Amino acid sequence: MYFCTMLQENFKFYKPCKELQPYVRYYWVFKSNQPLNTLTFPIGCPQIIFHKQMPLYIPELGTNQPKLAISGQVNYPSHLYADGNVEMIVVVFQPYVLKAFLDLPVSLFHNQEVSGYDLENKYLKQLAAQIFDCENTDLCISIIEQWLLSQIADALTLKTAYDFKRMAAAMKQLFIMPSTSVTELASATCLSKKHFERLFNELVGANPKEYARVVRFQKSLKLLQHYSEDTSLAQLACQCGYADQSHFIREFRRFSGYTPLSLLNVCKPYSDLFNNPT
């Protein structure tokens, strides 16, 4: 979840322990007593969000985020509003591992903010109760890590571990070249195209073509961080795997609400998928 107008001093990032690094990209904490009005983009990673104060309002969905929210893959930009008194702790997972912690197909969370209280998972609810009762942020992160470690120990069967390795291989190829075809991705995982698409949707929470579009967009954000007038949009389009400059601009607008150059006038581009804040 990228805050387009984020205040860096209100954020704190945490690196997961070594055992969890194959599963968790990072944790972040945001605290603010000021009104919030910001834009977020699809990041390509599912998240578990704990709101210790007021949840954020999402006008595109016409609702507040749940106090305990499971955020799946999304394919649209969204705004976030709050009057103040925001304190949230967020777990950002690797794109394909959330199923191991919730024992549900991640596709169920596609384009949704699902309340963790609506899931039949008493352990997740117990974790939330501990987090909401804990005043120390560092201790909250430690509690979350202990819970994640306990869940992965129970869920990581030989088949699950092998499926994760397959998805990791597909992700590695997508990150290098987002325009890689589904057939080539399936071949890299030693699966049939149909089996690969089914497994990808179950673990990642989007179909491979849709997810590749998010990866292309995130890669373009990464390149825009270092944009100069010496670089043309056509060059960026080529580097990210777009068919041409028009395709790039059209897709970029879909995922951000702006053209690439107009976004530079609003905020500094940042890629959640191709950067690691820890």
PDB file of C-alpha atoms in Angstrom:
ATOM      1  CA  MET A   1       0.000   0.000   0.000  1.00  0.00           C
ATOM      2  CA  TYR A   2       1.819   3.095  -1.218  1.00  0.00           C
ATOM      3  CA  PHE A   3       0.749   6.448   0.243  1.00  0.00           C
ATOM      4  CA  CYS A   4       1.246   8.918  -2.618  1.00  0.00           C
ATOM      5  CA  THR A   5       1.506  11.872  -0.235  1.00  0.00           C
ATOM      6  CA  MET A   6       2.969   9.957   2.672  1.00  0.00           C
ATOM      7  CA  LEU A   7       4.842  11.679   5.472  1.00  0.00           C
ATOM      8  CA  GLN A   8       8.037   9.735   5.999  1.00  0.00           C
ATOM      9  CA  GLU A   9       8.299  10.740   9.653  1.00  0.00           C
ATOM     10  CA  ASN A  10       4.980   8.999  10.351  1.00  0.00           C
ATOM     11  CA  PHE A  11       6.230   5.637   9.032  1.00  0.00           C
ATOM     12  CA  LYS A  12       8.406   3.013  10.635  1.00  0.00           C
ATOM     13  CA  PHE A  13       9.473  -0.131   8.792  1.00  0.00           C
ATOM     14  CA  TYR A  14      10.531  -3.461  10.252  1.00  0.00           C
ATOM     15  CA  LYS A  15      12.489  -6.282   8.639  1.00  0.00           C
ATOM     16  CA  PRO A  16      11.159  -9.796   9.275  1.00  0.00           C
ATOM     17  CA  CYS A  17      13.282 -12.344  11.083  1.00  0.00           C
ATOM     18  CA  LYS A  18      15.406 -14.643   8.929  1.00  0.00           C
ATOM     19  CA  GLU A  19      12.948 -17.551   9.145  1.00  0.00           C
ATOM     20  CA  LEU A  20      10.091 -15.391   7.841  1.00  0.00           C
ATOM     21  CA  GLN A  21      11.920 -13.545   5.068  1.00  0.00           C
ATOM     22  CA  PRO A  22      10.814 -16.080   2.394  1.00  0.00           C
ATOM     23  CA  TYR A  23       7.215 -15.231   3.344  1.00  0.00           C
ATOM     24  CA  VAL A  24       7.070 -11.671   4.652  1.00  0.00           C
ATOM     25  CA  ARG A  25       8.544  -8.738   2.746  1.00  0.00           C
ATOM     26  CA  TYR A  26       8.328  -6.262   5.616  1.00  0.00           C
ATOM     27  CA  TYR A  27       6.112  -4.739   8.289  1.00  0.00           C
ATOM     28  CA  TRP A  28       5.230  -1.079   8.509  1.00  0.00           C
ATOM     29  CA  VAL A  29       3.615   1.105  11.132  1.00  0.00           C
ATOM     30  CA  PHE A  30       1.881   4.409  10.445  1.00  0.00           C
ATOM     31  CA  LYS A  31       0.821   6.843  13.163  1.00  0.00           C
ATOM     32  CA  SER A  32      -0.717  10.275  12.654  1.00  0.00           C
ATOM     33  CA  ASN A  33      -3.040  12.671  14.432  1.00  0.00           C
ATOM     34  CA  GLN A  34      -3.471  14.751  11.272  1.00  0.00           C
ATOM     35  CA  PRO A  35      -6.231  14.395   8.643  1.00  0.00           C
ATOM     36  CA  LEU A  36      -5.234  12.021   5.863  1.00  0.00           C
ATOM     37  CA  ASN A  37      -6.196  12.237   2.196  1.00  0.00           C
ATOM     38  CA  THR A  38      -3.944  10.198  -0.044  1.00  0.00           C
ATOM     39  CA  LEU A  39      -3.863   7.993  -3.122  1.00  0.00           C
ATOM     40  CA  THR A  40      -2.723   4.373  -3.150  1.00  0.00           C
ATOM     41  CA  PHE A  41      -1.766   2.081  -6.018  1.00  0.00           C
ATOM     42  CA  PRO A  42      -1.855  -1.694  -6.598  1.00  0.00           C
ATOM     43  CA  ILE A  43       1.352  -3.103  -5.120  1.00  0.00           C
ATOM     44  CA  GLY A  44       1.159  -6.795  -6.018  1.00  0.00           C
ATOM     45  CA  CYS A  45       1.373  -8.086  -2.446  1.00  0.00           C
ATOM     46  CA  PRO A  46      -1.424  -9.129  -0.062  1.00  0.00           C
ATOM     47  CA  GLN A  47      -1.487  -7.593   3.401  1.00  0.00           C
ATOM     48  CA  ILE A  48      -2.937  -8.052   6.873  1.00  0.00           C
ATOM     49  CA  ILE A  49      -3.800  -4.703   8.451  1.00  0.00           C
ATOM     50  CA  PHE A  50      -4.405  -3.969  12.133  1.00  0.00           C
ATOM     51  CA  HIS A  51      -6.084  -0.620  12.845  1.00  0.00           C
ATOM     52  CA  LYS A  52      -5.415   0.294  16.467  1.00  0.00           C
ATOM     53  CA  GLN A  53      -7.288   3.584  16.106  1.00  0.00           C
ATOM     54  CA  MET A  54      -9.707   4.791  13.421  1.00  0.00           C
ATOM     55  CA  PRO A  55      -9.851   2.648  10.241  1.00  0.00           C
ATOM     56  CA  LEU A  56      -9.349   4.397   6.904  1.00  0.00           C
ATOM     57  CA  TYR A  57     -12.243   5.240   4.589  1.00  0.00           C
ATOM     58  CA  ILE A  58     -12.048   4.006   0.963  1.00  0.00           C
ATOM     59  CA  PRO A  59     -14.483   5.939  -1.265  1.00  0.00           C
ATOM     60  CA  GLU A  60     -14.011   3.570  -4.218  1.00  0.00           C
ATOM     61  CA  LEU A  61     -15.497   0.801  -2.062  1.00  0.00           C
ATOM     62  CA  GLY A  62     -17.832   3.117  -0.175  1.00  0.00           C
ATOM     63  CA  THR A  63     -16.730   1.765   3.186  1.00  0.00           C
ATOM     64  CA  ASN A  64     -14.148   1.904   5.951  1.00  0.00           C
ATOM     65  CA  GLN A  65     -11.408  -0.673   6.088  1.00  0.00           C
ATOM     66  CA  PRO A  66     -12.220  -3.296   8.721  1.00  0.00           C
ATOM     67  CA  LYS A  67     -10.377  -2.912  12.016  1.00  0.00           C
ATOM     68  CA  LEU A  68      -8.693  -6.215  11.172  1.00  0.00           C
ATOM     69  CA  ALA A  69      -8.416  -6.243   7.380  1.00  0.00           C
ATOM     70  CA  ILE A  70      -7.173  -8.760   4.843  1.00  0.00           C
ATOM     71  CA  SER A  71      -6.235  -6.853   1.697  1.00  0.00           C
ATOM     72  CA  GLY A  72      -5.846  -8.978  -1.417  1.00  0.00           C
ATOM     73  CA  GLN A  73      -4.589  -8.230  -4.909  1.00  0.00           C
ATOM     74  CA  VAL A  74      -6.163  -5.100  -6.389  1.00  0.00           C
ATOM     75  CA  ASN A  75      -6.149  -3.741  -9.936  1.00  0.00           C
ATOM     76  CA  TYR A  76      -7.217  -0.136  -9.385  1.00  0.00           C
ATOM     77  CA  PRO A  77      -5.980   2.988  -7.553  1.00  0.00           C
ATOM     78  CA  SER A  78      -7.877   4.066  -4.458  1.00  0.00           C
ATOM     79  CA  HIS A  79      -8.029   7.002  -2.090  1.00  0.00           C
ATOM     80  CA  LEU A  80      -7.737   6.771   1.678  1.00  0.00           C
ATOM     81  CA  TYR A  81      -9.278   9.243   4.076  1.00  0.00           C
ATOM     82  CA  ALA A  82      -9.080   9.726   7.842  1.00  0.00           C
ATOM     83  CA  ASP A  83      -9.947  12.608  10.153  1.00  0.00           C
ATOM     84  CA  GLY A  84      -6.945  11.826  12.334  1.00  0.00           C
ATOM     85  CA  ASN A  85      -6.019   9.404  15.122  1.00  0.00           C
ATOM     86  CA  VAL A  86      -4.607   6.798  12.750  1.00  0.00           C
ATOM     87  CA  GLU A  87      -2.416   3.987  14.032  1.00  0.00           C
ATOM     88  CA  MET A  88      -1.997   0.951  11.839  1.00  0.00           C
ATOM     89  CA  ILE A  89       0.329  -2.035  11.718  1.00  0.00           C
ATOM     90  CA  VAL A  90       0.641  -3.783   8.363  1.00  0.00           C
ATOM     91  CA  VAL A  91       2.155  -7.123   7.363  1.00  0.00           C
ATOM     92  CA  VAL A  92       3.218  -7.119   3.697  1.00  0.00           C
ATOM     93  CA  PHE A  93       3.547 -10.672   2.392  1.00  0.00           C
ATOM     94  CA  GLN A  94       5.399 -12.108  -0.554  1.00  0.00           C
ATOM     95  CA  PRO A  95       2.915 -12.275  -3.456  1.00  0.00           C
ATOM     96  CA  TYR A  96       2.167 -16.019  -3.255  1.00  0.00           C
ATOM     97  CA  VAL A  97       2.325 -17.125   0.432  1.00  0.00           C
ATOM     98  CA  LEU A  98      -0.752 -15.754   2.233  1.00  0.00           C
ATOM     99  CA  LYS A  99      -2.664 -19.028   1.813  1.00  0.00           C
ATOM    100  CA  ALA A 100      -0.220 -20.738   4.167  1.00  0.00           C
ATOM    101  CA  PHE A 101      -1.233 -18.406   6.991  1.00  0.00           C
ATOM    102  CA  LEU A 102      -4.985 -18.266   6.416  1.00  0.00           C
ATOM    103  CA  ASP A 103      -5.588 -21.662   4.768  1.00  0.00           C
ATOM    104  CA  LEU A 104      -7.866 -20.073   2.166  1.00  0.00           C
ATOM    105  CA  PRO A 105      -7.459 -19.439  -1.574  1.00  0.00           C
ATOM    106  CA  VAL A 106      -6.099 -15.888  -1.879  1.00  0.00           C
ATOM    107  CA  SER A 107      -8.404 -15.345  -4.859  1.00  0.00           C
ATOM    108  CA  LEU A 108     -11.221 -14.890  -2.302  1.00  0.00           C
ATOM    109  CA  PHE A 109      -9.695 -11.519  -1.376  1.00  0.00           C
ATOM    110  CA  HIS A 110      -9.363 -10.168  -4.921  1.00  0.00           C
ATOM    111  CA  ASN A 111     -10.198  -6.438  -5.041  1.00  0.00           C
ATOM    112  CA  GLN A 112     -11.573  -6.628  -1.518  1.00  0.00           C
ATOM    113  CA  GLU A 113     -10.858  -5.513   2.029  1.00  0.00           C
ATOM    114  CA  VAL A 114     -12.150  -8.495   4.005  1.00  0.00           C
ATOM    115  CA  SER A 115     -12.686  -8.378   7.753  1.00  0.00           C
ATOM    116  CA  GLY A 116     -10.543 -10.920   9.561  1.00  0.00           C
ATOM    117  CA  TYR A 117     -13.424 -11.328  11.987  1.00  0.00           C
ATOM    118  CA  ASP A 118     -15.538 -12.790   9.176  1.00  0.00           C
ATOM    119  CA  LEU A 119     -13.074 -15.631   8.677  1.00  0.00           C
ATOM    120  CA  GLU A 120     -13.395 -18.847  10.649  1.00  0.00           C
ATOM    121  CA  ASN A 121      -9.926 -18.423  12.102  1.00  0.00           C
ATOM    122  CA  LYS A 122      -9.899 -18.185  15.876  1.00  0.00           C
ATOM    123  CA  TYR A 123      -6.106 -17.906  15.939  1.00  0.00           C
ATOM    124  CA  LEU A 124      -6.145 -14.769  13.781  1.00  0.00           C
ATOM    125  CA  LYS A 125      -8.788 -13.253  16.057  1.00  0.00           C
ATOM    126  CA  GLN A 126      -6.679 -14.101  19.105  1.00  0.00           C
ATOM    127  CA  LEU A 127      -3.700 -12.417  17.462  1.00  0.00           C
ATOM    128  CA  ALA A 128      -5.762  -9.278  16.785  1.00  0.00           C
ATOM    129  CA  ALA A 129      -6.887  -9.150  20.429  1.00  0.00           C
ATOM    130  CA  GLN A 130      -3.250  -9.286  21.551  1.00  0.00           C
ATOM    131  CA  ILE A 131      -2.218  -6.532  19.137  1.00  0.00           C
ATOM    132  CA  PHE A 132      -5.069  -4.216  20.117  1.00  0.00           C
ATOM    133  CA  ASP A 133      -4.246  -4.677  23.816  1.00  0.00           C
ATOM    134  CA  CYS A 134      -0.516  -4.052  23.327  1.00  0.00           C
ATOM    135  CA  GLU A 135       0.798  -0.491  23.702  1.00  0.00           C
ATOM    136  CA  ASN A 136       4.383  -1.154  22.593  1.00  0.00           C
ATOM    137  CA  THR A 137       4.844  -1.196  18.798  1.00  0.00           C
ATOM    138  CA  ASP A 138       8.060  -3.224  18.846  1.00  0.00           C
ATOM    139  CA  LEU A 139       6.348  -5.810  21.042  1.00  0.00           C
ATOM    140  CA  CYS A 140       3.400  -5.889  18.612  1.00  0.00           C
ATOM    141  CA  ILE A 141       5.759  -6.794  15.774  1.00  0.00           C
ATOM    142  CA  SER A 142       7.299  -9.516  17.938  1.00  0.00           C
ATOM    143  CA  ILE A 143       3.852 -10.930  18.739  1.00  0.00           C
ATOM    144  CA  ILE A 144       2.939 -10.944  15.041  1.00  0.00           C
ATOM    145  CA  GLU A 145       6.185 -12.719  14.160  1.00  0.00           C
ATOM    146  CA  GLN A 146       5.617 -15.432  16.767  1.00  0.00           C
ATOM    147  CA  TRP A 147       2.127 -15.987  15.382  1.00  0.00           C
ATOM    148  CA  LEU A 148       3.373 -16.181  11.793  1.00  0.00           C
ATOM    149  CA  LEU A 149       6.098 -18.641  12.779  1.00  0.00           C
ATOM    150  CA  SER A 150       3.565 -20.875  14.529  1.00  0.00           C
ATOM    151  CA  GLN A 151       1.225 -20.814  11.528  1.00  0.00           C
ATOM    152  CA  ILE A 152       3.887 -21.567   8.941  1.00  0.00           C
ATOM    153  CA  ALA A 153       5.188 -24.462  11.037  1.00  0.00           C
ATOM    154  CA  ASP A 154       1.747 -26.096  10.862  1.00  0.00           C
ATOM    155  CA  ALA A 155       0.952 -25.214   7.243  1.00  0.00           C
ATOM    156  CA  LEU A 156       4.223 -25.827   5.399  1.00  0.00           C
ATOM    157  CA  THR A 157       3.719 -29.319   3.998  1.00  0.00           C
ATOM    158  CA  LEU A 158       6.052 -30.716   1.362  1.00  0.00           C
ATOM    159  CA  LYS A 159       3.488 -29.960  -1.362  1.00  0.00           C
ATOM    160  CA  THR A 160       2.966 -26.384  -0.144  1.00  0.00           C
ATOM    161  CA  ALA A 161       6.701 -25.749  -0.042  1.00  0.00           C
ATOM    162  CA  TYR A 162       7.047 -27.116  -3.573  1.00  0.00           C
ATOM    163  CA  ASP A 163       4.162 -24.976  -4.844  1.00  0.00           C
ATOM    164  CA  PHE A 164       5.794 -21.899  -3.295  1.00  0.00           C
ATOM    165  CA  LYS A 165       9.060 -22.717  -5.060  1.00  0.00           C
ATOM    166  CA  ARG A 166       7.168 -22.964  -8.344  1.00  0.00           C
ATOM    167  CA  MET A 167       5.533 -19.576  -7.785  1.00  0.00           C
ATOM    168  CA  ALA A 168       8.848 -18.055  -6.723  1.00  0.00           C
ATOM    169  CA  ALA A 169      10.359 -19.188 -10.036  1.00  0.00           C
ATOM    170  CA  ALA A 170       7.433 -17.664 -11.948  1.00  0.00           C
ATOM    171  CA  MET A 171       7.702 -14.402  -9.997  1.00  0.00           C
ATOM    172  CA  LYS A 172      11.427 -14.163 -10.625  1.00  0.00           C
ATOM    173  CA  GLN A 173      10.807 -14.415 -14.356  1.00  0.00           C
ATOM    174  CA  LEU A 174       7.926 -11.906 -14.246  1.00  0.00           C
ATOM    175  CA  PHE A 175       9.993  -9.367 -12.336  1.00  0.00           C
ATOM    176  CA  ILE A 176      12.769  -9.628 -14.927  1.00  0.00           C
ATOM    177  CA  MET A 177      10.419  -9.479 -17.910  1.00  0.00           C
ATOM    178  CA  PRO A 178       6.745  -8.729 -17.122  1.00  0.00           C
ATOM    179  CA  SER A 179       5.755  -9.483 -20.731  1.00  0.00           C
ATOM    180  CA  THR A 180       6.700 -13.176 -20.307  1.00  0.00           C
ATOM    181  CA  SER A 181       3.851 -15.287 -21.669  1.00  0.00           C
ATOM    182  CA  VAL A 182       1.750 -17.538 -19.460  1.00  0.00           C
ATOM    183  CA  THR A 183       2.960 -20.540 -21.469  1.00  0.00           C
ATOM    184  CA  GLU A 184       6.588 -19.661 -20.703  1.00  0.00           C
ATOM    185  CA  LEU A 185       5.797 -19.142 -17.005  1.00  0.00           C
ATOM    186  CA  ALA A 186       4.054 -22.509 -16.857  1.00  0.00           C
ATOM    187  CA  SER A 187       7.051 -24.149 -18.502  1.00  0.00           C
ATOM    188  CA  ALA A 188       9.388 -22.572 -15.930  1.00  0.00           C
ATOM    189  CA  THR A 189       7.335 -24.194 -13.159  1.00  0.00           C
ATOM    190  CA  CYS A 190       7.061 -27.583 -14.934  1.00  0.00           C
ATOM    191  CA  LEU A 191       3.270 -27.361 -15.000  1.00  0.00           C
ATOM    192  CA  SER A 192       0.693 -27.432 -17.748  1.00  0.00           C
ATOM    193  CA  LYS A 193      -0.701 -24.015 -18.675  1.00  0.00           C
ATOM    194  CA  LYS A 194      -4.108 -24.846 -17.186  1.00  0.00           C
ATOM    195  CA  HIS A 195      -2.652 -26.210 -13.930  1.00  0.00           C
ATOM    196  CA  PHE A 196      -0.300 -23.248 -13.619  1.00  0.00           C
ATOM    197  CA  GLU A 197      -3.103 -20.709 -14.079  1.00  0.00           C
ATOM    198  CA  ARG A 198      -5.233 -22.457 -11.448  1.00  0.00           C
ATOM    199  CA  LEU A 199      -2.382 -22.628  -8.923  1.00  0.00           C
ATOM    200  CA  PHE A 200      -1.301 -19.041  -9.619  1.00  0.00           C
ATOM    201  CA  ASN A 201      -4.824 -17.727  -9.034  1.00  0.00           C
ATOM    202  CA  GLU A 202      -5.161 -19.754  -5.831  1.00  0.00           C
ATOM    203  CA  LEU A 203      -1.841 -18.611  -4.342  1.00  0.00           C
ATOM    204  CA  VAL A 204      -1.387 -15.108  -5.777  1.00  0.00           C
ATOM    205  CA  GLY A 205      -5.030 -14.074  -5.895  1.00  0.00           C
ATOM    206  CA  ALA A 206      -5.151 -12.903  -9.519  1.00  0.00           C
ATOM    207  CA  ASN A 207      -4.713 -14.545 -12.879  1.00  0.00           C
ATOM    208  CA  PRO A 208      -1.181 -14.418 -14.362  1.00  0.00           C
ATOM    209  CA  LYS A 209      -1.978 -11.854 -17.082  1.00  0.00           C
ATOM    210  CA  GLU A 210      -3.647  -9.463 -14.654  1.00  0.00           C
ATOM    211  CA  TYR A 211      -0.809  -9.785 -12.160  1.00  0.00           C
ATOM    212  CA  ALA A 212       1.764  -9.183 -14.908  1.00  0.00           C
ATOM    213  CA  ARG A 213       0.057  -5.844 -15.603  1.00  0.00           C
ATOM    214  CA  VAL A 214       0.561  -4.850 -11.959  1.00  0.00           C
ATOM    215  CA  VAL A 215       4.224  -5.902 -12.167  1.00  0.00           C
ATOM    216  CA  ARG A 216       4.713  -3.787 -15.303  1.00  0.00           C
ATOM    217  CA  PHE A 217       3.126  -0.823 -13.568  1.00  0.00           C
ATOM    218  CA  GLN A 218       5.291  -1.254 -10.474  1.00  0.00           C
ATOM    219  CA  LYS A 219       8.408  -1.578 -12.628  1.00  0.00           C
ATOM    220  CA  SER A 220       7.517   1.679 -14.377  1.00  0.00           C
ATOM    221  CA  LEU A 221       7.190   3.364 -10.960  1.00  0.00           C
ATOM    222  CA  LYS A 222      10.672   2.106 -10.106  1.00  0.00           C
ATOM    223  CA  LEU A 223      12.110   3.558 -13.317  1.00  0.00           C
ATOM    224  CA  LEU A 224      10.237   6.833 -12.858  1.00  0.00           C
ATOM    225  CA  GLN A 225      12.071   7.304  -9.561  1.00  0.00           C
ATOM    226  CA  HIS A 226      15.133   8.068 -11.652  1.00  0.00           C
ATOM    227  CA  TYR A 227      13.384   9.765 -14.560  1.00  0.00           C
ATOM    228  CA  SER A 228      15.125  12.609 -16.356  1.00  0.00           C
ATOM    229  CA  GLU A 229      14.375  14.595 -19.489  1.00  0.00           C
ATOM    230  CA  ASP A 230      17.016  12.534 -21.266  1.00  0.00           C
ATOM    231  CA  THR A 231      14.744   9.488 -20.945  1.00  0.00           C
ATOM    232  CA  SER A 232      11.760   9.112 -23.251  1.00  0.00           C
ATOM    233  CA  LEU A 233       8.477   7.470 -22.321  1.00  0.00           C
ATOM    234  CA  ALA A 234       8.986   5.143 -25.267  1.00  0.00           C
ATOM    235  CA  GLN A 235      12.208   3.895 -23.644  1.00  0.00           C
ATOM    236  CA  LEU A 236      10.439   3.322 -20.334  1.00  0.00           C
ATOM    237  CA  ALA A 237       7.644   1.491 -22.108  1.00  0.00           C
ATOM    238  CA  CYS A 238      10.125  -0.833 -23.777  1.00  0.00           C
ATOM    239  CA  GLN A 239      12.011  -1.529 -20.534  1.00  0.00           C
ATOM    240  CA  CYS A 240       8.784  -2.453 -18.727  1.00  0.00           C
ATOM    241  CA  GLY A 241       7.458  -4.717 -21.454  1.00  0.00           C
ATOM    242  CA  TYR A 242       4.694  -2.499 -22.854  1.00  0.00           C
ATOM    243  CA  ALA A 243       3.826  -2.793 -26.538  1.00  0.00           C
ATOM    244  CA  ASP A 244       4.418   0.915 -27.141  1.00  0.00           C
ATOM    245  CA  GLN A 245       4.234   4.348 -25.493  1.00  0.00           C
ATOM    246  CA  SER A 246       0.441   4.601 -25.887  1.00  0.00           C
ATOM    247  CA  HIS A 247      -0.011   1.228 -24.192  1.00  0.00           C
ATOM    248  CA  PHE A 248       2.245   2.369 -21.349  1.00  0.00           C
ATOM    249  CA  ILE A 249       0.349   5.617 -20.757  1.00  0.00           C
ATOM    250  CA  ARG A 250      -3.041   3.902 -20.939  1.00  0.00           C
ATOM    251  CA  GLU A 251      -2.074   1.185 -18.462  1.00  0.00           C
ATOM    252  CA  PHE A 252      -0.320   3.631 -16.137  1.00  0.00           C
ATOM    253  CA  ARG A 253      -3.442   5.795 -15.981  1.00  0.00           C
ATOM    254  CA  ARG A 254      -5.566   2.763 -15.179  1.00  0.00           C
ATOM    255  CA  PHE A 255      -3.444   1.793 -12.177  1.00  0.00           C
ATOM    256  CA  SER A 256      -2.620   5.274 -10.850  1.00  0.00           C
ATOM    257  CA  GLY A 257      -5.238   7.693 -12.190  1.00  0.00           C
ATOM    258  CA  TYR A 258      -2.455   9.778 -13.777  1.00  0.00           C
ATOM    259  CA  THR A 259      -0.232   9.742 -16.820  1.00  0.00           C
ATOM    260  CA  PRO A 260       3.428   9.009 -15.991  1.00  0.00           C
ATOM    261  CA  LEU A 261       4.531  12.630 -16.344  1.00  0.00           C
ATOM    262  CA  SER A 262       1.518  14.097 -14.530  1.00  0.00           C
ATOM    263  CA  LEU A 263       2.193  11.834 -11.562  1.00  0.00           C
ATOM    264  CA  LEU A 264       5.636  13.404 -11.231  1.00  0.00           C
ATOM    265  CA  ASN A 265       3.870  16.711 -10.514  1.00  0.00           C
ATOM    266  CA  VAL A 266       1.791  15.133  -7.733  1.00  0.00           C
ATOM    267  CA  CYS A 267       4.271  12.987  -5.819  1.00  0.00           C
ATOM    268  CA  LYS A 268       7.571  11.189  -6.066  1.00  0.00           C
ATOM    269  CA  PRO A 269       7.034   7.751  -7.658  1.00  0.00           C
ATOM    270  CA  TYR A 270       7.935   4.754  -5.530  1.00  0.00           C
ATOM    271  CA  SER A 271       7.596   1.038  -6.218  1.00  0.00           C
ATOM    272  CA  ASP A 272       6.442  -1.172  -3.345  1.00  0.00           C
ATOM    273  CA  LEU A 273       7.299  -4.267  -5.385  1.00  0.00           C
ATOM    274  CA  PHE A 274      10.764  -3.301  -6.628  1.00  0.00           C
ATOM    275  CA  ASN A 275      11.953  -1.445  -3.516  1.00  0.00           C
ATOM    276  CA  ASN A 276      12.493  -2.725   0.005  1.00  0.00           C
ATOM    277  CA  PRO A 277      12.142   0.034   2.646  1.00  0.00           C
ATOM    278  CA  THR A 278      13.916  -2.079   5.278  1.00  0.00           C
TER     279      THR A 278
END
